[in-house]
Amino acid sequence: MDNATQAILIELDAETRSKQLNRAETWFRNVQLTQASYRQLLEDTVEKIEEPHIKQYLAEMAARAKRHEEKLPELFAAIDRAPSDTRTLLGQVAGKARQALGDFIALAGGTAGPWQDLHQVYLSNYNSMSALAVAEQLGLALGIPRVVEITFGMVAEKSTDQLLLQECVLEMSSMAILYKDGF
Amino acid sequence: MKKDIAAEHTNTGFQISRTRLQARPATPESFHNLPTPARPLVDASDVVVPEGYTVEPVMAGLSFPTDITFADDGTIFISEGGSSWPTRPYMPARVIVRHPDGGTEAITMNVQAGPRGIAWRDGELYMALKGGYHMQIAKYNLETGKLSILIDQLPSGGWHEPGGPVFGPDGMMYFGNGSVSQQGVPLPAGFTVDLAKHPNAHDVPGQDVTLTGNNVRSRDPRLPYPYLVETGAFKPFGTPARKGEVIKGELFCNSAVWRSRPDGTDVELLAWGIRNPFGMAISETGDLYVSDNDFEEKGERAMAEDPDRIWHIKNARQPFGSIRTPDWYGFPDICGDGLPVNHEKHLPSRGTKAELLLENPPPWAGPAAFLEQPHSCLCKMDFCKSDAFGFKGELFVAEWGTLAPLNSPRPEDLSHGFRVIRVDVKSGTAQPFFHNRKMGPASSFGGGGIERPVSCRFSPDGKSLYVLDFGVVQVTPGNMFGYAHTGVLWKITRKEDQNG
């Protein structure tokens, strides 16, 4: 059994490792994009809402979203890669956000006021939270605790925000659909 | 025209094939500079084996390995469990094959969860697989590529594991299937295993049982609002039981151990009431022993200080086909020490105390052959059958190690397990055999030693004990994280001058 027990490494060679880290890097760019898109939509929506409580909830959420976005370059550092250029990213965000909003408006006919924007934020947070949760799985799959340390707390905060967004969207839906009024 | 949905879902197996694997030779230095930050160092000088033995790492980079076995020619097989403990991330469910000439390949399979136990017999690889609502026993012929599903009716989809398969001197196949529930009824703590993926999963008894109707109250994490629900024994989550209700015993139950012919026919239920019969081993005299893990001290049905245990399955000594009534080993109402779960010794300091679920339960088949510290997490095991290694006749048991503080609030539980012990099943005593210089998983103190032993098996020549180390799993009071590519295979050999 001498040859059979000559020590070996499974999928830990430099070539395999580099290939998998490159694939993780591509996903992390997706995380940056979805989080920037969400933060931008959220900031725009805060301005449109007059009801003081919901406005405050969303303003606090926007501060968290900004903090999360600013932390994302650390994901790239954890895999020894460089983060995306912010200006390029913002250009992509603008295009993607317009497209996403257009898709949504097609589905949400008959509503009025900022509720459409709020619902869009709700879906956008879910999208970016899912992207972050996937990044966490990649950290586990690659054996890199730092990726998990960065993502787990953010996913937990976004999950908490998601519950609050859901409550606001459901509460105000009758106002938007039946009364066709803002809030 | 009505479609026959059931017929369309007949189990014809899954895609399986032999594929190339990225495996490179390792130098001693490379074990000191691994590219996985979760486990950057593997160092045999950080572990302890008895005087007269040497230990060395022979494989690193494994992802959630579950079992090891050998072909007669020395080929090494290592199963990687896919979606395992915890269920995320899923890594490729496969069996790594290391040939005697040093060639390495993988048997990959397109199946969620994955292989949890493997055995080699008469030129074929037998596998116990988890995934979906039923665990499977399958065999794969490496020469022809033929996959045969031998058994696929064992109710699963919950927390605990398949056991075996192992083969006895009688030529029969022995296998097990753990309970769906952790604590006697499905509860929110096992969310990603049962409630999210298998909301209809439930335990099934091996004999007719009458229920007390003591349901367990919890919140339902699946619903948009956290509704309160009641769950009864042998019921899916959220389904209460009635006092006096009789649940029919089934041949294909769980928390159980069976034997059959090697082709999976003539299945015979030997025992049930075994919470997690993951480790199974047969002595030279033909006695079957099964490892089992304790209840947890948390949640809505909590028990404290339930010992881990090894059961002697006495029915395995009876002639094949002669068992009319299976033995009952206590799950879901009796702890490893034979005391009921609501005994004052097992009252929890955290969580809600347990109530009994069974009225007039069957006779208890204990006592256990061996009791171990709570939460040691006894796993796979093997009898030493050779004088070449020493300790012939003793049972070597891998201890995966505690999930405290997640499953126990007691500080003393934090270091239980993380080692291999040798058990004298006649006296019910044990000695540590392979452990870190400092107890606990190496990653918790920055060492290069053992993380979590999951299986151990003697080589065909009997000279070496191979210990499969699952890798890094970090545990907090609220969750657990498993890191892929951190599993290691250790080889322990008796020094030549000590070799009898």
XYZ file of C-alpha atoms in Angstrom:
683
model
C 0.000 0.000 0.000
C 3.042 2.309 -0.245
C 1.882 4.220 -3.320
C -1.693 4.303 -2.091
C -0.634 6.052 1.088
C 1.833 8.514 -0.389
C 0.412 11.761 0.934
C -1.840 13.745 -1.423
C -3.831 16.954 -1.465
C -7.352 16.931 -2.911
C -8.288 20.032 -4.952
C -5.812 22.174 -3.015
C -3.280 22.657 -5.834
C -2.626 26.232 -6.979
C -4.324 25.817 -10.366
C -7.607 24.398 -9.027
C -7.641 26.831 -6.160
C -7.048 29.866 -8.383
C -9.795 28.776 -10.778
C -12.316 28.489 -7.943
C -11.286 31.805 -6.393
C -11.755 33.501 -9.781
C -15.284 32.105 -9.929
C -15.984 33.352 -6.412
C -14.654 36.777 -7.435
C -17.204 36.921 -10.264
C -19.996 36.196 -7.811
C -18.721 38.791 -5.361
C -19.054 41.406 -8.137
C -22.671 40.332 -8.415
C -23.013 40.916 -4.673
C -21.585 44.428 -5.065
C -23.945 45.169 -7.934
C -27.113 43.966 -6.205
C -26.245 45.721 -2.937
C -25.460 49.026 -4.690
C -28.715 48.741 -6.646
C -30.683 48.132 -3.454
C -29.019 51.000 -1.590
C -29.727 53.398 -4.459
C -33.396 52.400 -4.709
C -33.776 52.659 -0.950
C -32.263 56.149 -0.769
C -34.578 57.321 -3.590
C -37.601 55.831 -1.836
C -36.899 57.495 1.517
C -37.364 60.856 -0.195
C -40.779 59.896 -1.589
C -42.379 58.757 1.668
C -44.083 61.272 3.964
C -45.369 59.047 6.785
C -42.836 59.793 9.563
C -42.468 56.305 11.037
C -41.945 54.475 7.762
C -39.680 57.272 6.603
C -37.551 56.813 9.721
C -37.438 53.008 9.346
C -36.247 53.362 5.767
C -33.721 56.081 6.578
C -32.146 53.834 9.204
C -32.207 50.955 6.744
C -30.472 53.127 4.140
C -27.682 53.877 6.607
C -27.231 50.140 7.148
C -27.289 49.509 3.397
C -24.517 52.069 2.905
C -22.452 50.496 5.669
C -22.917 47.042 4.119
C -21.919 48.301 0.683
C -18.777 49.902 2.090
C -17.792 46.605 3.720
C -18.027 44.534 0.542
C -14.472 45.276 -0.712
C -13.312 43.184 2.273
C -14.820 40.144 0.546
C -12.350 40.592 -2.294
C -9.465 41.049 0.104
C -10.421 37.745 1.751
C -9.770 35.934 -1.535
C -6.803 38.087 -2.512
C -8.609 39.874 -5.336
C -9.404 43.547 -6.078
C -12.956 44.942 -5.755
C -14.819 46.465 -8.691
C -14.343 50.098 -9.647
C -17.180 52.035 -8.038
C -17.848 54.385 -11.003
C -18.205 51.508 -13.459
C -20.424 49.733 -11.004
C -22.728 52.706 -10.531
C -23.192 52.953 -14.288
C -24.222 49.306 -14.382
C -26.503 49.832 -11.408
C -28.375 52.664 -13.105
C -29.081 50.509 -16.141
C -30.036 47.417 -14.183
C -32.218 49.386 -11.785
C -34.183 51.037 -14.592
C -34.729 47.663 -16.208
C -35.819 46.074 -12.927
C -38.180 48.943 -12.158
C -39.719 48.695 -15.618
C -40.325 44.960 -15.132
C -41.944 45.622 -11.818
C -44.232 48.435 -12.961
C -45.593 46.118 -15.628
C -46.731 43.789 -12.838
C -47.957 46.400 -10.402
C -50.591 48.269 -12.360
C -53.390 49.844 -10.401
C -51.338 51.040 -7.462
C -50.508 54.610 -6.540
C -48.018 56.637 -4.560
C -44.663 55.451 -3.187
C -45.956 51.947 -2.531
C -44.511 50.767 -5.880
C -41.120 52.049 -4.822
C -41.445 50.404 -1.420
C -42.344 47.095 -3.015
C -39.372 47.442 -5.337
C -37.085 48.003 -2.353
C -38.579 44.898 -0.710
C -37.717 42.739 -3.738
C -34.327 44.370 -4.155
C -33.287 43.693 -0.553
C -34.336 40.080 -0.987
C -32.227 39.857 -4.130
C -29.116 41.364 -2.558
C -29.571 39.377 0.646
C -29.693 36.167 -1.386
C -26.533 37.163 -3.248
C -24.759 37.751 0.070
C -26.010 34.436 1.474
C -24.551 32.698 -1.576
C -21.235 34.467 -0.953
C -21.330 33.048 2.576
C -21.768 29.541 1.137
C -18.781 30.107 -1.145
C -16.684 31.107 1.871
C -17.635 27.865 3.593
C -16.985 25.833 0.441
C -13.545 27.392 0.009
C -12.592 27.042 3.670
C -12.280 30.808 4.214
C -13.768 31.927 7.559
C -13.182 35.624 6.820
C -15.796 35.515 4.040
C -18.284 34.029 6.491
C -17.441 36.610 9.161
C -18.133 39.417 6.684
C -21.336 38.017 5.212
C -23.137 36.345 8.116
C -23.774 39.525 10.093
C -24.888 41.408 6.998
C -27.302 38.652 5.970
C -28.726 38.649 9.494
C -29.302 42.439 9.408
C -30.793 42.303 5.920
C -33.072 39.468 7.000
C -34.310 41.633 9.879
C -34.805 44.529 7.450
C -36.689 42.206 5.119
C -39.281 41.486 7.816
C -39.750 45.200 8.419
C -40.052 45.899 4.681
C -42.620 43.110 4.368
C -44.703 44.553 7.186
C -44.630 48.034 5.616
C -45.483 46.701 2.143
C -48.384 44.617 3.443
C -49.709 47.296 5.774
C -49.733 50.013 3.142
C -51.002 47.870 0.251
C -54.654 48.658 0.964
C -53.848 52.371 0.993
C -52.118 52.093 -2.375
C -54.566 49.730 -4.114
C -58.010 50.401 -2.645
C -57.681 54.104 -1.809
C -55.120 54.915 -4.519
C -53.405 57.210 -2.087
C -49.892 57.941 -0.939
C -48.509 57.816 2.558
C -56.389 10.308 -18.869
C -54.958 10.234 -15.356
C -51.192 10.240 -14.993
C -49.664 7.711 -12.633
C -47.428 10.107 -10.699
C -46.140 7.382 -8.366
C -45.050 5.206 -11.280
C -43.231 8.140 -12.851
C -41.244 8.568 -9.651
C -40.112 4.954 -9.259
C -36.534 5.009 -8.062
C -34.319 3.948 -10.929
C -31.222 5.273 -9.227
C -29.208 8.366 -9.998
C -26.421 9.406 -12.330
C -23.127 7.925 -11.200
C -19.791 7.717 -12.960
C -16.049 7.518 -12.478
C -14.349 10.861 -13.040
C -10.944 12.493 -12.829
C -9.984 14.095 -9.538
C -7.541 16.940 -8.901
C -5.114 15.220 -6.546
C -1.462 16.195 -6.220
C 1.374 14.656 -4.172
C 1.962 16.399 -0.867
C 5.280 17.115 0.759
C 5.601 17.311 4.550
C 6.009 21.074 4.098
C 2.759 21.414 2.166
C 0.809 20.210 5.228
C 2.227 23.225 7.059
C 1.063 25.724 4.462
C -2.378 24.679 3.236
C -4.348 27.262 1.197
C -7.466 26.909 3.376
C -7.423 29.591 6.096
C -9.903 27.510 8.129
C -7.226 24.812 8.460
C -3.845 26.098 7.321
C -1.812 23.527 9.261
C -1.883 19.752 9.702
C 0.861 18.587 12.033
C 1.232 15.099 13.483
C 3.463 16.449 16.246
C 0.353 18.077 17.757
C -1.404 14.743 18.333
C -0.871 11.923 20.798
C -0.885 8.169 20.176
C 0.356 5.508 22.610
C 4.064 4.721 22.871
C 5.088 2.376 20.052
C 2.824 3.906 17.395
C 3.428 6.535 14.712
C 0.900 8.838 13.109
C 1.036 10.753 9.832
C -1.432 12.657 7.623
C -1.835 10.963 4.237
C -4.599 13.020 2.632
C -5.856 16.607 3.031
C -8.441 18.735 1.278
C -11.358 16.359 1.815
C -14.818 17.933 1.921
C -17.135 16.609 4.622
C -15.856 13.004 4.498
C -18.094 10.441 6.193
C -16.529 6.986 5.910
C -13.552 4.976 4.759
C -13.265 1.403 3.580
C -10.799 -0.777 1.692
C -10.819 -3.299 -1.135
C -8.879 -6.495 -0.552
C -6.024 -5.222 -2.747
C -5.564 -2.148 -0.533
C -7.564 0.335 -2.617
C -8.813 3.080 -0.290
C -12.367 4.421 -0.643
C -13.460 7.612 1.115
C -17.030 8.876 0.922
C -17.732 12.613 0.919
C -21.230 13.294 2.197
C -22.447 16.097 -0.071
C -24.955 17.999 2.048
C -24.002 16.886 5.529
C -23.359 18.550 8.903
C -24.567 21.260 8.620
C -26.468 20.805 5.385
C -24.829 23.810 3.740
C -22.672 24.188 1.729
C -23.371 21.233 -0.524
C -20.111 19.860 -1.887
C -19.868 17.124 -4.532
C -21.361 13.877 -3.225
C -18.756 11.316 -4.206
C -16.433 8.509 -3.241
C -12.715 9.166 -3.637
C -10.774 6.116 -4.814
C -7.045 5.802 -4.122
C -5.624 2.808 -6.012
C -2.610 0.794 -4.804
C -0.520 2.214 -7.682
C -1.180 5.738 -6.391
C -3.776 6.636 -9.013
C -6.701 8.656 -7.705
C -10.194 9.110 -9.115
C -13.700 9.918 -7.916
C -17.006 8.130 -8.175
C -19.380 11.079 -8.527
C -23.114 10.882 -8.093
C -25.879 13.346 -8.788
C -27.708 12.998 -5.514
C -28.515 15.575 -2.831
C -27.087 14.757 0.578
C -24.894 11.814 -0.374
C -22.984 8.724 0.755
C -22.678 8.360 4.530
C -21.406 4.793 4.864
C -19.456 2.531 2.501
C -18.332 -1.095 2.426
C -16.518 -3.238 -0.117
C -17.646 -6.794 -0.718
C -17.075 -9.265 -3.561
C -15.841 -6.630 -5.983
C -18.627 -4.122 -5.417
C -18.929 -0.896 -3.456
C -21.942 -0.764 -1.133
C -23.178 2.651 -0.035
C -25.720 3.972 2.464
C -27.020 7.281 1.132
C -29.023 10.043 2.690
C -31.192 12.527 0.793
C -34.902 13.139 0.316
C -37.581 11.333 2.256
C -35.951 7.893 2.096
C -32.433 6.698 2.724
C -31.010 4.206 0.264
C -28.676 1.259 0.223
C -27.034 0.954 -3.204
C -24.179 -0.974 -4.730
C -21.906 0.099 -7.547
C -19.788 -2.134 -9.715
C -16.617 -0.289 -10.677
C -15.917 -2.618 -13.592
C -19.313 -2.524 -15.303
C -20.509 0.867 -14.013
C -23.799 -0.707 -12.964
C -25.660 0.934 -10.074
C -28.198 -1.166 -8.182
C -30.598 0.342 -5.649
C -31.037 -2.412 -3.087
C -33.234 -0.698 -0.512
C -34.976 2.670 -0.774
C -38.003 2.541 1.503
C -36.461 3.572 4.826
C -38.176 6.767 6.050
C -35.658 9.575 6.437
C -35.489 13.295 5.640
C -34.566 14.381 9.145
C -31.577 14.943 11.290
C -29.982 11.538 11.845
C -27.954 9.252 9.708
C -27.912 5.930 7.936
C -25.761 3.255 9.576
C -23.548 0.720 7.847
C -23.698 -1.153 5.633
C -21.474 -3.782 7.248
C -21.250 -7.469 6.470
C -21.172 -10.206 9.084
C -19.375 -13.529 9.112
C -22.804 -14.976 8.260
C -22.603 -13.193 4.874
C -25.582 -10.976 5.703
C -25.760 -7.217 5.254
C -26.451 -5.103 8.355
C -27.586 -1.482 8.143
C -29.305 1.216 10.191
C -31.389 4.364 9.855
C -31.457 7.157 12.420
C -34.479 9.062 13.650
C -35.946 11.980 11.739
C -36.344 14.032 14.903
C -33.581 15.134 17.234
C -35.676 15.181 20.396
C -38.563 12.746 19.777
C -40.670 15.072 17.634
C -39.613 17.343 14.728
C -38.852 20.829 16.074
C -37.639 24.168 14.650
C -33.988 23.596 15.639
C -33.512 21.179 12.750
C -34.938 23.668 10.292
C -32.609 23.253 7.318
C -32.703 19.459 7.529
C -36.300 18.525 8.078
C -38.719 21.464 8.212
C -37.401 23.392 5.200
C -36.533 20.486 2.905
C -38.783 17.723 4.257
C -41.788 19.265 6.049
C -43.659 15.946 5.925
C -40.849 13.861 7.447
C -41.561 12.059 10.707
C -40.408 9.141 12.813
C -41.901 5.688 12.258
C -41.928 3.069 15.056
C -40.740 -0.509 14.625
C -43.581 -1.868 16.766
C -47.160 -0.804 17.438
C -47.063 1.947 20.061
C -49.732 3.806 22.010
C -49.191 7.533 22.475
C -49.597 9.532 25.675
C -50.772 12.525 23.675
C -48.070 14.700 25.230
C -47.540 17.048 22.331
C -44.687 19.531 22.112
C -45.504 23.193 21.565
C -43.275 25.385 19.431
C -43.389 28.183 16.905
C -43.593 27.311 13.226
C -40.672 28.968 11.415
C -42.073 28.024 8.010
C -45.081 30.305 8.111
C -45.271 34.039 7.319
C -46.181 34.639 10.946
C -44.680 32.614 13.801
C -47.795 30.612 14.626
C -47.758 28.331 17.642
C -48.181 24.674 16.746
C -48.312 21.328 18.533
C -46.407 18.291 17.327
C -46.866 14.696 18.432
C -44.567 11.688 18.313
C -44.366 9.887 14.937
C -46.107 12.856 13.268
C -44.907 15.512 10.822
C -44.112 18.886 12.356
C -47.260 20.748 13.353
C -49.436 17.629 13.643
C -50.594 16.825 17.186
C -51.189 13.311 18.525
C -54.186 12.130 20.545
C -53.948 10.362 23.903
C -54.397 6.642 23.344
C -53.719 6.888 19.615
C -52.034 3.757 18.262
C -49.271 4.125 15.669
C -48.695 1.001 13.645
C -45.185 -0.433 13.690
C -43.506 -0.851 10.317
C -40.707 -3.039 8.974
C -39.367 0.052 7.207
C -39.183 2.367 10.203
C -36.398 4.556 11.532
C -34.177 4.710 14.638
C -33.581 1.093 13.680
C -31.155 -1.643 12.609
C -31.848 -4.398 10.076
C -30.164 -7.255 8.275
C -30.858 -8.661 4.846
C -29.269 -10.764 2.166
C -26.525 -8.844 0.306
C -28.946 -8.130 -2.548
C -31.307 -6.337 -0.145
C -33.957 -9.078 -0.032
C -35.530 -10.724 3.029
C -35.110 -7.630 5.186
C -35.384 -8.388 8.889
C -35.843 -5.719 11.601
C -33.512 -6.490 14.507
C -33.902 -3.453 16.719
C -35.397 0.010 16.937
C -35.393 2.926 19.389
C -31.763 3.762 18.527
C -31.576 7.507 17.926
C -28.597 7.640 15.567
C -27.045 4.237 14.707
C -24.350 5.820 12.525
C -21.482 3.536 13.598
C -21.833 -0.222 13.179
C -19.199 -2.909 13.694
C -19.208 -6.693 13.986
C -16.705 -8.495 16.183
C -14.813 -11.646 15.190
C -17.350 -13.607 17.208
C -20.180 -12.170 15.098
C -21.569 -9.750 17.686
C -23.036 -6.539 16.286
C -22.402 -3.240 18.083
C -23.971 0.092 17.175
C -23.018 3.610 18.295
C -25.720 6.060 19.312
C -25.800 9.753 20.211
C -27.503 11.428 23.132
C -30.445 13.797 23.358
C -29.719 17.516 23.394
C -30.200 20.032 26.163
C -32.036 22.691 24.215
C -35.366 23.660 22.792
C -38.913 22.575 23.446
C -38.160 18.978 24.573
C -34.785 19.182 26.295
C -32.857 16.519 28.220
C -29.661 17.041 30.192
C -26.645 14.769 30.575
C -27.806 11.876 28.435
C -24.686 9.752 27.800
C -23.528 8.714 24.353
C -23.608 4.903 24.101
C -22.761 1.742 22.253
C -25.492 -0.882 22.069
C -24.972 -4.610 21.695
C -27.607 -5.737 19.201
C -28.373 -9.114 20.716
C -30.877 -10.135 18.039
C -28.020 -10.249 15.506
C -26.893 -13.508 17.150
C -30.243 -15.147 16.394
C -30.600 -17.199 13.185
C -31.430 -15.205 10.047
C -35.177 -14.976 9.538
C -36.041 -15.926 13.120
C -36.740 -12.484 14.635
C -40.451 -12.032 15.290
C -40.200 -9.034 17.651
C -37.432 -6.436 17.374
C -35.685 -5.224 20.511
C -36.386 -1.636 21.628
C -33.479 0.501 22.863
C -35.357 3.497 24.241
C -35.863 6.294 21.703
C -37.846 8.552 22.110
C -38.385 8.133 25.876
C -35.352 6.489 27.523
C -31.870 7.952 27.900
C -28.680 5.940 27.385
C -28.456 5.160 31.107
C -31.907 3.542 31.119
C -33.618 6.399 32.956
C -36.689 8.036 31.406
C -36.203 11.405 29.749
C -38.288 13.115 32.479
C -36.161 11.683 35.320
C -34.762 14.379 37.600
C -31.216 13.432 36.570
C -32.037 14.534 33.023
C -33.953 17.742 33.816
C -32.547 20.489 31.590
C -31.023 23.736 32.770
C -31.930 25.175 29.352
C -35.090 24.518 27.348
C -38.394 22.880 28.275
C -38.309 19.595 30.202
C -39.421 16.506 28.305
C -42.622 14.550 28.827
C -43.045 10.888 27.930
C -44.473 10.149 24.480
C -45.172 6.398 24.739
C -47.783 4.742 26.933
C -46.808 1.210 28.013
C -43.574 1.131 25.989
C -41.927 -2.152 24.964
C -39.345 -3.715 27.324
C -36.011 -1.864 27.247
C -33.227 -3.892 25.595
C -30.383 -2.212 27.535
C -28.140 -1.723 29.358
C -25.627 -0.280 26.919
C -22.345 -2.072 26.312
C -20.541 1.217 26.885
C -21.507 4.704 28.056
C -19.507 7.766 27.032
C -19.529 11.420 28.128
C -22.537 13.360 26.780
C -22.080 14.995 23.372
C -18.881 13.084 22.531
C -20.725 12.193 19.330
C -19.658 8.588 18.825
C -19.410 7.859 15.104
C -18.033 5.057 12.923
C -16.007 2.277 14.522
C -14.060 -0.899 13.790
C -12.887 -3.924 15.734
C -9.168 -4.681 15.746
C -8.867 -8.215 14.379
C -5.090 -8.480 14.072
C -2.212 -9.010 16.475
C -0.064 -6.868 14.173
C -1.606 -3.640 15.471
C -2.211 -4.641 19.076
C -5.346 -4.403 21.217
C -6.907 -7.279 19.277
C -10.603 -7.664 20.021
C -11.061 -4.042 21.124
C -13.449 -1.660 19.418
C -11.903 1.557 18.052
C -14.428 4.380 17.939
C -14.204 7.805 16.259
C -15.614 10.631 18.370
C -16.677 13.570 16.200
C -16.917 15.857 19.200
C -19.408 18.064 20.876
C -21.786 20.594 19.356
C -21.823 22.522 22.641
C -22.571 25.351 23.223
C -25.247 24.826 20.548
C -26.690 21.617 22.023
C -25.621 21.923 25.644
C -25.056 24.914 27.925
C -22.619 22.991 30.177
C -18.974 24.135 30.087
C -17.753 20.595 30.780
C -19.321 19.431 27.484
C -17.212 21.811 25.382
C -14.241 19.452 25.127
C -16.011 16.079 24.928
C -15.018 13.971 21.926
C -12.503 15.033 19.251
C -10.565 11.765 19.620
C -10.483 8.039 18.934
C -11.007 5.696 21.879
C -10.581 1.937 22.215
C -13.415 0.179 23.972
C -13.377 -3.178 25.725
C -16.981 -4.136 25.047
C -16.821 -6.994 27.563
C -16.042 -4.750 30.524
C -17.711 -1.593 29.172
C -14.544 0.443 29.689
C -12.469 2.579 27.309
C -9.132 4.296 26.958
C -8.215 7.237 24.742
C -6.058 6.183 21.792
C -5.648 9.191 19.478
C -6.217 12.779 20.543
C -4.730 16.269 20.522
C -2.179 17.267 23.143
C -4.762 19.810 24.251
C -8.343 18.473 24.204
C -10.779 20.007 21.765
C -10.598 20.645 18.023
C -7.208 21.912 16.841
C -8.701 25.003 15.173
C -10.046 26.217 18.526
C -6.505 26.813 19.793
C -4.520 27.180 16.592
C -2.979 23.712 16.556
C -2.279 21.382 13.666
C -3.899 18.291 15.159
C -7.284 16.617 14.955
C -10.528 18.425 14.203
C -13.391 15.883 14.234
C -12.795 12.117 13.770
C -15.776 10.668 11.903
C -14.636 7.156 10.980
C -11.786 4.769 11.659
C -10.990 1.542 9.890
C -8.172 -0.987 9.942
C -6.284 -1.670 6.723
C -6.771 -5.115 5.152
C -3.351 -6.238 6.404
C -4.348 -5.223 9.927
C -1.191 -3.202 10.452
C -2.601 0.315 10.293
C -5.582 2.202 11.627
C -6.858 4.922 9.300
C -8.714 7.767 10.984
C -10.921 9.988 8.887
C -11.094 13.565 10.183
C -14.248 15.408 9.033
C -12.569 18.829 9.161
C -13.407 22.172 10.720
C -16.873 22.776 12.111
C -17.222 25.918 14.213
C -20.046 25.989 16.728
C -21.673 28.977 18.427
C -24.605 29.104 20.877
C -26.888 29.659 17.865
C -25.473 27.897 14.820
C -22.686 25.857 13.274
C -20.455 26.376 10.246
C -18.736 23.545 8.359
C -15.729 24.342 6.160
C -15.089 22.266 3.048
C -11.615 21.159 1.931
C -10.524 20.839 5.576
C -10.933 17.065 5.990
C -7.846 14.930 6.624
C -7.008 11.225 6.549
C -4.590 10.139 9.295
C -2.700 6.842 9.313
C -1.598 5.261 12.586
C 0.907 2.417 12.418
C 2.576 0.291 15.022
C 6.343 0.708 14.896
C 8.073 -2.315 13.350
C 10.012 -3.207 16.483
C 6.723 -3.279 18.396
C 4.934 -5.277 15.733
C 3.867 -8.613 17.072
